[in-house]
PDB file of C-alpha atoms in Angstrom:
ATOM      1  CA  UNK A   1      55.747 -74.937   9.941  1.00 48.00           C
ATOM      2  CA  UNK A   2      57.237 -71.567   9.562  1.00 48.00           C
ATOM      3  CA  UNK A   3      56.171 -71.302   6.028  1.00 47.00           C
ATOM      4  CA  UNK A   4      52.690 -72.527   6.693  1.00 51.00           C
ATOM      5  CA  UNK A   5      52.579 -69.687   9.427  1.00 52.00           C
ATOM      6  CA  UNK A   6      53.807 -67.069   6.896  1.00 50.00           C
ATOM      7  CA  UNK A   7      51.011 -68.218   5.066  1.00 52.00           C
ATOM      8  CA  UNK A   8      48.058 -68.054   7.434  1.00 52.00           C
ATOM      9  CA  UNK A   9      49.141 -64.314   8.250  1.00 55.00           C
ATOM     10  CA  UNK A  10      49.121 -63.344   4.682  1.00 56.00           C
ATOM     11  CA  UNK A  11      45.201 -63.530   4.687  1.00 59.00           C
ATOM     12  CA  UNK A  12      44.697 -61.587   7.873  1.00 63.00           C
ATOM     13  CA  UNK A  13      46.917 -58.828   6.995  1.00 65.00           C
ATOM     14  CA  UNK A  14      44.945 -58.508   3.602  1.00 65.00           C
ATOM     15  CA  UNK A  15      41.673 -58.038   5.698  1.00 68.00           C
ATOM     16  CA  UNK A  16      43.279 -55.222   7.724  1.00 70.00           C
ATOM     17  CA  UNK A  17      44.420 -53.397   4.763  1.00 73.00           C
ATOM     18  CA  UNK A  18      41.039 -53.763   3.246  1.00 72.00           C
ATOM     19  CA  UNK A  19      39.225 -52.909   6.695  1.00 75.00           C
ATOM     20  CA  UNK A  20      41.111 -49.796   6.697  1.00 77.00           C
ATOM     21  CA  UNK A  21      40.239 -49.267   3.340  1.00 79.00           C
ATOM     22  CA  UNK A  22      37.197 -49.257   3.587  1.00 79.00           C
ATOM     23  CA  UNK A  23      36.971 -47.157   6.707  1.00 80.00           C
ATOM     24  CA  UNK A  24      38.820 -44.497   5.320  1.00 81.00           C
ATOM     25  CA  UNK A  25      36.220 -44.410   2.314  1.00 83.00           C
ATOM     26  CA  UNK A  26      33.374 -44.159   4.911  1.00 82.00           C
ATOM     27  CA  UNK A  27      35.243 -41.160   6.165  1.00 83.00           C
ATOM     28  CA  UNK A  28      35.667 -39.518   2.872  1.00 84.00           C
ATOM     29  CA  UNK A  29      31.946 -39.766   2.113  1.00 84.00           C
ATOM     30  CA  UNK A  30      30.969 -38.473   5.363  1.00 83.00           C
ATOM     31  CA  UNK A  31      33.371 -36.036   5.095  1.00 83.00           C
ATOM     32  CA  UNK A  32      32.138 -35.269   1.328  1.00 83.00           C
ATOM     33  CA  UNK A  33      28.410 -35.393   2.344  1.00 81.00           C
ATOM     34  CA  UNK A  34      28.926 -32.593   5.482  1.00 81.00           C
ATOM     35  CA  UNK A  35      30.559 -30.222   3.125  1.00 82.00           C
ATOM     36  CA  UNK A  36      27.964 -30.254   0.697  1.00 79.00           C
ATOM     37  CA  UNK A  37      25.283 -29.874   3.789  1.00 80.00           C
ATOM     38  CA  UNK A  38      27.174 -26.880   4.714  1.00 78.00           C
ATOM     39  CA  UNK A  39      27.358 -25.646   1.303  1.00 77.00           C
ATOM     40  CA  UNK A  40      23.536 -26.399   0.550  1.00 78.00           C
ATOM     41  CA  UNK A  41      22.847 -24.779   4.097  1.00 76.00           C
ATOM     42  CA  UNK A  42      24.643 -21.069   3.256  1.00 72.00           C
ATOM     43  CA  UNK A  43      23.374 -21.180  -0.280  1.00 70.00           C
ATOM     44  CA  UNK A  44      19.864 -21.340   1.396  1.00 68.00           C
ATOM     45  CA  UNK A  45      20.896 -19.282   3.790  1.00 66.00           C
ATOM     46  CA  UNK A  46      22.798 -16.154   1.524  1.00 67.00           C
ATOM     47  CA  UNK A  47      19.538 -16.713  -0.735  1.00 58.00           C
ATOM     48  CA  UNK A  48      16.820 -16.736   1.685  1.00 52.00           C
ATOM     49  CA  UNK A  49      17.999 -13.165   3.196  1.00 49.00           C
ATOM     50  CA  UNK A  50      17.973 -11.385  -0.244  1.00 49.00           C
ATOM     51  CA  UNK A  51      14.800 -13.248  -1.188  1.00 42.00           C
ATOM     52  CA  UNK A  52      12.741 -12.098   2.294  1.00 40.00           C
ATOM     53  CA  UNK A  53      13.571  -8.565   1.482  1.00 39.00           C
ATOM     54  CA  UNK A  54      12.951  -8.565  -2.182  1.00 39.00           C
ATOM     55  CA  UNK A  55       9.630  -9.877  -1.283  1.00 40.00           C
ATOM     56  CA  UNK A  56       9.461  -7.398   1.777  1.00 44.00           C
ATOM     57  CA  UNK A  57      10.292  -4.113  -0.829  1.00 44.00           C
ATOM     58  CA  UNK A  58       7.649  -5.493  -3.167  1.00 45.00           C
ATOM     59  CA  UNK A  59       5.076  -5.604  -0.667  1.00 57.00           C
ATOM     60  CA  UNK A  60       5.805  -2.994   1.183  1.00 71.00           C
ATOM     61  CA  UNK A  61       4.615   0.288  -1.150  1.00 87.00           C
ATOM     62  CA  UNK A  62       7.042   2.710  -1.443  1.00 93.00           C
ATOM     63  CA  UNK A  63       4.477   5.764  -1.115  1.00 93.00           C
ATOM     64  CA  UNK A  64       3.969   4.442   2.709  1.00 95.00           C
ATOM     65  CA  UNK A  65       7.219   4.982   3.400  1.00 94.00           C
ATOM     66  CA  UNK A  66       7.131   8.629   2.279  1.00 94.00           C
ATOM     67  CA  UNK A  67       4.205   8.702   4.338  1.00 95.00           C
ATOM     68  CA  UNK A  68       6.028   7.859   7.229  1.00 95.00           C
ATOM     69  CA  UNK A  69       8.987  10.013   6.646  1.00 94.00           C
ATOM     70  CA  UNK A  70       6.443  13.327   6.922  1.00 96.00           C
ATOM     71  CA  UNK A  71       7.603  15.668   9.727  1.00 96.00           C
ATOM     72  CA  UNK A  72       4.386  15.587  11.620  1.00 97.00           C
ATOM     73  CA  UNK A  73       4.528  15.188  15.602  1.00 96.00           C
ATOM     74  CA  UNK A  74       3.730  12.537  17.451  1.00 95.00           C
ATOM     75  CA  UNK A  75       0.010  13.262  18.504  1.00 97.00           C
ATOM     76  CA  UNK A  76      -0.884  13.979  14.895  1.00 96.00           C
ATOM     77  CA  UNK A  77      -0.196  10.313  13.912  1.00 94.00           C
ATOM     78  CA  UNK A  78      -1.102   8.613  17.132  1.00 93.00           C
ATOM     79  CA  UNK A  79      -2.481   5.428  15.454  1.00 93.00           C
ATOM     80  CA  UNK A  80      -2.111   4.678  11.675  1.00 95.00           C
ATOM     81  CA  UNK A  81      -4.049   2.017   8.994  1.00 95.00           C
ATOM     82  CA  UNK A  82      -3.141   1.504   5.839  1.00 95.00           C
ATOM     83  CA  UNK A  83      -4.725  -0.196   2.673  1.00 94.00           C
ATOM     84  CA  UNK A  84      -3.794  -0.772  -0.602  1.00 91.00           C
ATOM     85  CA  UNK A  85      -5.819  -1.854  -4.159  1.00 90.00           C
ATOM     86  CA  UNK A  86      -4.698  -2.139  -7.688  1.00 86.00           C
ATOM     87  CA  UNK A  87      -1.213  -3.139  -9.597  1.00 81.00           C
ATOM     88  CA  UNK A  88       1.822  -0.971  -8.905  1.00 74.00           C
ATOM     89  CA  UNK A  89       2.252  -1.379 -12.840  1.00 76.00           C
ATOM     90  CA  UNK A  90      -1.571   0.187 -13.365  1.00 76.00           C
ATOM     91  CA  UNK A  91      -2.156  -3.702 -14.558  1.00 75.00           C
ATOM     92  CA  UNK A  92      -5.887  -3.243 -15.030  1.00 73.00           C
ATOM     93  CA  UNK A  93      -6.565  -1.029 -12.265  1.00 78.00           C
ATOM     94  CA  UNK A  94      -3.418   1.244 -11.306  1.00 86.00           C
ATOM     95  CA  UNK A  95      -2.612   1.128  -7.568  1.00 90.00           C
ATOM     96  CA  UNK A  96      -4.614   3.246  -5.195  1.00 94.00           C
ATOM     97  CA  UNK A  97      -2.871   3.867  -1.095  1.00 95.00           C
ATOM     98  CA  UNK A  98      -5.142   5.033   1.730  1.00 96.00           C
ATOM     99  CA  UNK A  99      -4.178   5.825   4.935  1.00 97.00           C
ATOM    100  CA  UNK A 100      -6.131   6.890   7.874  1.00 96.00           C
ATOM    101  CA  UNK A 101      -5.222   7.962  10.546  1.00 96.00           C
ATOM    102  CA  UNK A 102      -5.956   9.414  14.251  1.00 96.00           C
ATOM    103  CA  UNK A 103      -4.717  12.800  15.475  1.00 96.00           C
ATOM    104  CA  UNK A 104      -5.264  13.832  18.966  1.00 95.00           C
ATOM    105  CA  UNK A 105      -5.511  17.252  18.544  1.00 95.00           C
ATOM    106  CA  UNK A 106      -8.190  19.368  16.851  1.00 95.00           C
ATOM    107  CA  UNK A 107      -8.689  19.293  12.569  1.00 96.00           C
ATOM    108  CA  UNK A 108      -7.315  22.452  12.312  1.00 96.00           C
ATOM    109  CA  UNK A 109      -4.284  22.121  13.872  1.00 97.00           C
ATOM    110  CA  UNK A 110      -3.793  18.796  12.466  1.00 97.00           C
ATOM    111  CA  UNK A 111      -4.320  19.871   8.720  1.00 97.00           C
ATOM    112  CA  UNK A 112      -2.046  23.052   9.394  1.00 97.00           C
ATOM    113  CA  UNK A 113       0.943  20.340  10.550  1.00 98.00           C
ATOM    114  CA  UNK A 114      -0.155  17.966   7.708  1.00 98.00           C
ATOM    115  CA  UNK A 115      -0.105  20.804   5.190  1.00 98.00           C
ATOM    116  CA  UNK A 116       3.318  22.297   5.965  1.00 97.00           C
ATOM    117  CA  UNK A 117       4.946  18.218   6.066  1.00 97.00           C
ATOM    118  CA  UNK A 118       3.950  17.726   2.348  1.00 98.00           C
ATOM    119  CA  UNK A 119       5.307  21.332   1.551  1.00 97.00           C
ATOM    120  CA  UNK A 120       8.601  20.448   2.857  1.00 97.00           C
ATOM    121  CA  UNK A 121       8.713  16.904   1.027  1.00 96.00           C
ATOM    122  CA  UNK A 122       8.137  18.295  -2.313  1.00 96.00           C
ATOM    123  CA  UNK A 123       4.569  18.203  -2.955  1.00 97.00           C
ATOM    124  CA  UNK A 124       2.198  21.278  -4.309  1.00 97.00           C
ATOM    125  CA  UNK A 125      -0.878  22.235  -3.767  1.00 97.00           C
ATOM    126  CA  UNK A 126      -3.425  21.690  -6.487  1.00 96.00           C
ATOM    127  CA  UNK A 127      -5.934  24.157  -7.002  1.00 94.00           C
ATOM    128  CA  UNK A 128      -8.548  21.434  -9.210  1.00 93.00           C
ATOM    129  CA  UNK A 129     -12.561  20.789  -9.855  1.00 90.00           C
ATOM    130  CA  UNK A 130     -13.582  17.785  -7.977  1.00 91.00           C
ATOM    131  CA  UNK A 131     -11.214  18.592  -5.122  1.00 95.00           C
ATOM    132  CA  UNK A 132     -13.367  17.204  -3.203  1.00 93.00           C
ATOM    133  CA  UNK A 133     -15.395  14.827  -5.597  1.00 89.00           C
ATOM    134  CA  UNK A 134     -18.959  16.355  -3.708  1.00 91.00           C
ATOM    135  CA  UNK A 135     -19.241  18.377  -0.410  1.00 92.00           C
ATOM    136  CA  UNK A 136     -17.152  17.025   2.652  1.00 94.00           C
ATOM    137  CA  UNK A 137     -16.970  19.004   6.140  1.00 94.00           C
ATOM    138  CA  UNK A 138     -13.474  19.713   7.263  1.00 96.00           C
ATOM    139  CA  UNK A 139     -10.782  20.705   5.400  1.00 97.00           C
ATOM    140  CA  UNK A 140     -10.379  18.603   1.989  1.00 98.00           C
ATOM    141  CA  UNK A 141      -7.113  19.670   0.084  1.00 97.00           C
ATOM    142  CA  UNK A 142      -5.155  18.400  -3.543  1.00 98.00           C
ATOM    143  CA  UNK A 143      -1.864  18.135  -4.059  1.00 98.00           C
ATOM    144  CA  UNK A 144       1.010  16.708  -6.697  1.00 97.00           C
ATOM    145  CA  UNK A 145       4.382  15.665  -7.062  1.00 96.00           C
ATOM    146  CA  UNK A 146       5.974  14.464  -9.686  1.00 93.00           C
ATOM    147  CA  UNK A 147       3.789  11.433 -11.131  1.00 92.00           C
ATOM    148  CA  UNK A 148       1.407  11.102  -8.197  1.00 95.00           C
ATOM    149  CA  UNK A 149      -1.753  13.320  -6.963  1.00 97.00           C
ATOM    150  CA  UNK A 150      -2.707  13.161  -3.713  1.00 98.00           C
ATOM    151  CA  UNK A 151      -6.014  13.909  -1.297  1.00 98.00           C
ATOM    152  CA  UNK A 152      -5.474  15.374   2.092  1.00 98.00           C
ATOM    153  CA  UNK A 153      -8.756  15.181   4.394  1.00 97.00           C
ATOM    154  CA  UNK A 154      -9.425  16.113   7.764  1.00 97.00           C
ATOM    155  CA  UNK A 155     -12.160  16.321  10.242  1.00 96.00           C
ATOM    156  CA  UNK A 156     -13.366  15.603  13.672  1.00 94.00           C
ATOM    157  CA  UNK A 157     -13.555  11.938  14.501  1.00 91.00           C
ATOM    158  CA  UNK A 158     -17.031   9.537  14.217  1.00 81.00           C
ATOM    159  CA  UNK A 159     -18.568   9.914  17.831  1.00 72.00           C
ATOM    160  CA  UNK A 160     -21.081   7.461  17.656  1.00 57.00           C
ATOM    161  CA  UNK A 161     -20.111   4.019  16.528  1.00 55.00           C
ATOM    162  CA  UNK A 162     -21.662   2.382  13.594  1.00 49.00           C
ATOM    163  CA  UNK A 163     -24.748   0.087  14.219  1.00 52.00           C
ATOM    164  CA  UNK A 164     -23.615  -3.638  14.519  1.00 54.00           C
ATOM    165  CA  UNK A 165     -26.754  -5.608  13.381  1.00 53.00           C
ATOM    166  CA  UNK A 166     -29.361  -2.894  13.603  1.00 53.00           C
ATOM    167  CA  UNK A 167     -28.302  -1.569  16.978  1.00 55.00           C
ATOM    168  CA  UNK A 168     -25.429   0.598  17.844  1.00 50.00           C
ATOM    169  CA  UNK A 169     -21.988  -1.144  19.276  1.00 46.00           C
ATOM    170  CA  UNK A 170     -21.868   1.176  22.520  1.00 48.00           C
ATOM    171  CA  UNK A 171     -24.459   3.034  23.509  1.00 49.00           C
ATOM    172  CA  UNK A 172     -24.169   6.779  23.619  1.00 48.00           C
ATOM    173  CA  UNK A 173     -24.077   8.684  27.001  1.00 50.00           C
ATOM    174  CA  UNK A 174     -26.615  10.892  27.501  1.00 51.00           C
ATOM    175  CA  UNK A 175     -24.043  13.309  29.578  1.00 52.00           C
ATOM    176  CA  UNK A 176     -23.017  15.795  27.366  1.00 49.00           C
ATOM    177  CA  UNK A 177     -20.040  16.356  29.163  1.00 48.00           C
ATOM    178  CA  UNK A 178     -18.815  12.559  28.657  1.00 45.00           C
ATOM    179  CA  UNK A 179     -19.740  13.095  24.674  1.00 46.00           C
ATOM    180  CA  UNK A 180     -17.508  16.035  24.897  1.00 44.00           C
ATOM    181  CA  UNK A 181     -14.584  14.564  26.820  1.00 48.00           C
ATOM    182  CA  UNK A 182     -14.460  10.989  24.448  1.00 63.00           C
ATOM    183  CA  UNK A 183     -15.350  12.766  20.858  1.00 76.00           C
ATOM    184  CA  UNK A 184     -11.999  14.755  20.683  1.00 87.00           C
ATOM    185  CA  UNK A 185      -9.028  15.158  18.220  1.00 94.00           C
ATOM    186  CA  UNK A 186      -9.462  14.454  14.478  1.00 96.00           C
ATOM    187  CA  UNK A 187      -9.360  12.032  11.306  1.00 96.00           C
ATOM    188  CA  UNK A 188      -6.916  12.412   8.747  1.00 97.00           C
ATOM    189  CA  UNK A 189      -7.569  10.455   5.135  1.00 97.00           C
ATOM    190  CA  UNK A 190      -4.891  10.341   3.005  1.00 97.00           C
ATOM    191  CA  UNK A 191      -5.363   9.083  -0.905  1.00 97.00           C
ATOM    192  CA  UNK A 192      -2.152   8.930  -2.817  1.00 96.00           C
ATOM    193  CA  UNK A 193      -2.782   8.002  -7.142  1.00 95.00           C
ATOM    194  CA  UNK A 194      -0.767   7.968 -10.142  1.00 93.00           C
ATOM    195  CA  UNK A 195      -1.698  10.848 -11.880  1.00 92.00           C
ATOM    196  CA  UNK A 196      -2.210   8.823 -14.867  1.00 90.00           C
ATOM    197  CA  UNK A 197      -5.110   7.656 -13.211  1.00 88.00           C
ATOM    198  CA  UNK A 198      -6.344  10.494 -11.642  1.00 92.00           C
ATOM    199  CA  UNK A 199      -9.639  11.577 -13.812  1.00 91.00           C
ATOM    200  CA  UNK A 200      -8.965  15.341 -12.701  1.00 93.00           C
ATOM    201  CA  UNK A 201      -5.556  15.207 -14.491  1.00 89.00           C
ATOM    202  CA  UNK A 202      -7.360  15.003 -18.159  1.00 84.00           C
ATOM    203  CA  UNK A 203      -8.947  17.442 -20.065  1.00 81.00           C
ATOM    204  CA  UNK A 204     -12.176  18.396 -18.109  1.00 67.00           C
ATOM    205  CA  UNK A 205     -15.654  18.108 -20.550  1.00 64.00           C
ATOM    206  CA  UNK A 206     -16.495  21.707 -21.581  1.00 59.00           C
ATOM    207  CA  UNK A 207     -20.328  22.811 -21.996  1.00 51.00           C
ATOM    208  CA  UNK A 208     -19.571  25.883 -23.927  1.00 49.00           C
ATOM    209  CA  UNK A 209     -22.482  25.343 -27.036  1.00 46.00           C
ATOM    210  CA  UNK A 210     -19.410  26.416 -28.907  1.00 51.00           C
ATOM    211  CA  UNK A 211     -17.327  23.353 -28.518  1.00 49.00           C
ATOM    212  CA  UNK A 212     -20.279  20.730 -28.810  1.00 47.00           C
ATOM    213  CA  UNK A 213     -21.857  22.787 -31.730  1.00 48.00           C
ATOM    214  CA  UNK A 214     -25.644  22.003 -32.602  1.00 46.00           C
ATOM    215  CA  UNK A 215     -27.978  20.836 -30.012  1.00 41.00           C
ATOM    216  CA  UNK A 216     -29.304  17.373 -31.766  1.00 42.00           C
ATOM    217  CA  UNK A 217     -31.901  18.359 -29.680  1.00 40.00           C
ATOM    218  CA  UNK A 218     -33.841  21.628 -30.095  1.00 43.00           C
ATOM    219  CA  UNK A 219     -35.792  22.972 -27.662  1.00 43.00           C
ATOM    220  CA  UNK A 220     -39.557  22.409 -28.297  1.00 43.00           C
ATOM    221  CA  UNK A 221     -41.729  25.638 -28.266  1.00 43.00           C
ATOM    222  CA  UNK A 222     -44.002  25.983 -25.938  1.00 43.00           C
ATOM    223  CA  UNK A 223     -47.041  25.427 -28.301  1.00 43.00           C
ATOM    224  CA  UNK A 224     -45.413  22.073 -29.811  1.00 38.00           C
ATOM    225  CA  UNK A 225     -48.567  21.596 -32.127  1.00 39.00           C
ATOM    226  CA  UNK A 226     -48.270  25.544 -33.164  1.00 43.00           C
ATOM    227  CA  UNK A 227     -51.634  26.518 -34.584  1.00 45.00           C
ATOM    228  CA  UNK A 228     -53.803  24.174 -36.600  1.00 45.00           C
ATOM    229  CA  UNK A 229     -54.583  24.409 -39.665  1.00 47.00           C
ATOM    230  CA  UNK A 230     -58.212  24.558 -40.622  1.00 50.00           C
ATOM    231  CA  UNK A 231     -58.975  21.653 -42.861  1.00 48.00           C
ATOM    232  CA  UNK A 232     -60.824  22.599 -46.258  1.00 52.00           C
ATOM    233  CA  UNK A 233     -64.339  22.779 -46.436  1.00 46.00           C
TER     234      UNK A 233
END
């Protein structure tokens, strides 16, 4: 009987070890499969940071931020839109930045503040033709630095609002003094290029006769048929 009893707990004790076994291999895996969570979790995590600010940098012009760095007060850039066209690599169209923005004190103030901010970042003036492109009221100046141009433009603010579907969005007061009192500060336009793109940076046509020699041309006198000559008798 004893032997027969040594026997039957043989079998049992076999299951045991192999329970344990196995449970100890179910730990291992789960134990395996939470590291590599963790690990796939901070390799998402360390590459995800880098990646949002690559894409930030790359998005985020570089010109702006020199922009934003100009030492003008606080009422001379009171509100501030951007836009941007064109590849940063001049991939068909080189890149053009605009920025507009709303002083809240008069244009000439503004463009004297405006004026001395891109002195003390670096940039010239540029005396150039085509500075402004036609006839502009305010004050339109040129400047460059290094390889960019750029177009400095101020002038009192748009009163009236444009027309929104043949009619006007607000209608104007007919008090003069309420014209007065909501029609104050200035606009400022700024237009930052790369002076490879910038037309005025070439070599200007010339219309010296001298340079495009003969006139292909000629002026016609003012008897084009001259006198006529009498046919023979």
């Amino acid at each position: 009987m004893a032997l027969r009893s040594a026997d039957q707990d043989a079998p049992d004790d076999d299951a045991a070890s192999g329970a344990r076994s196995e449970l100890r291999r179910q730990l291992r895996e789960r134990r395996r499969l939470r590291a590599a969570v963790l690990v796939l979790v901070s390799v998402v995590l360390l590459g995800a940071v880098p990646l949002f600010f690559g894409i930030r940098t790359l998005s985020r012009d570089p010109v702006f931020d020199n922009l934003d760095q100009l030492n003008v007060p606080g009422w001379a850039a009171a509100k501030t839109v951007d836009d941007v066209s064109g590849s940063r690599w001049c991939l068909l169209d080189c890149r053009l930045r605009e920025r507009t923005v709303t002083s809240e004190k008069s244009p000439k103030d503004t463009a004297q503040v405006y004026e001395d901010a891109l002195r003390q970042d670096g940039w010239q003036p540029w005396k150039v033709s085509r500075c402004p492109e036609q006839p502009v009221k305010g004050s339109y100046t040129c400047w460059r630095r290094d390889e960019l141009t750029l177009d400095l433009w101020v002038r009192e603010p748009t009163c009236v609002p444009p027309p929104v579907d043949g009619e006007p969005a607000i209608v104007p007061s007919e008090d003069p003094s309420a014209a007065a009192t909501e029609c104050t500060g200035s606009l400022v336009s700024v237009k930052v290029r790369n002076a490879i793109d910038d037309e005025r940076t070439r070599p200007q046509p010339a219309t010296d006769p001298s340079l495009t020699g003969e006139d292909p041309f000629p002026t016609v006198s003012a008897d084009p048929l001259g006198e006529l000559t009498p046919s023979p008798s």
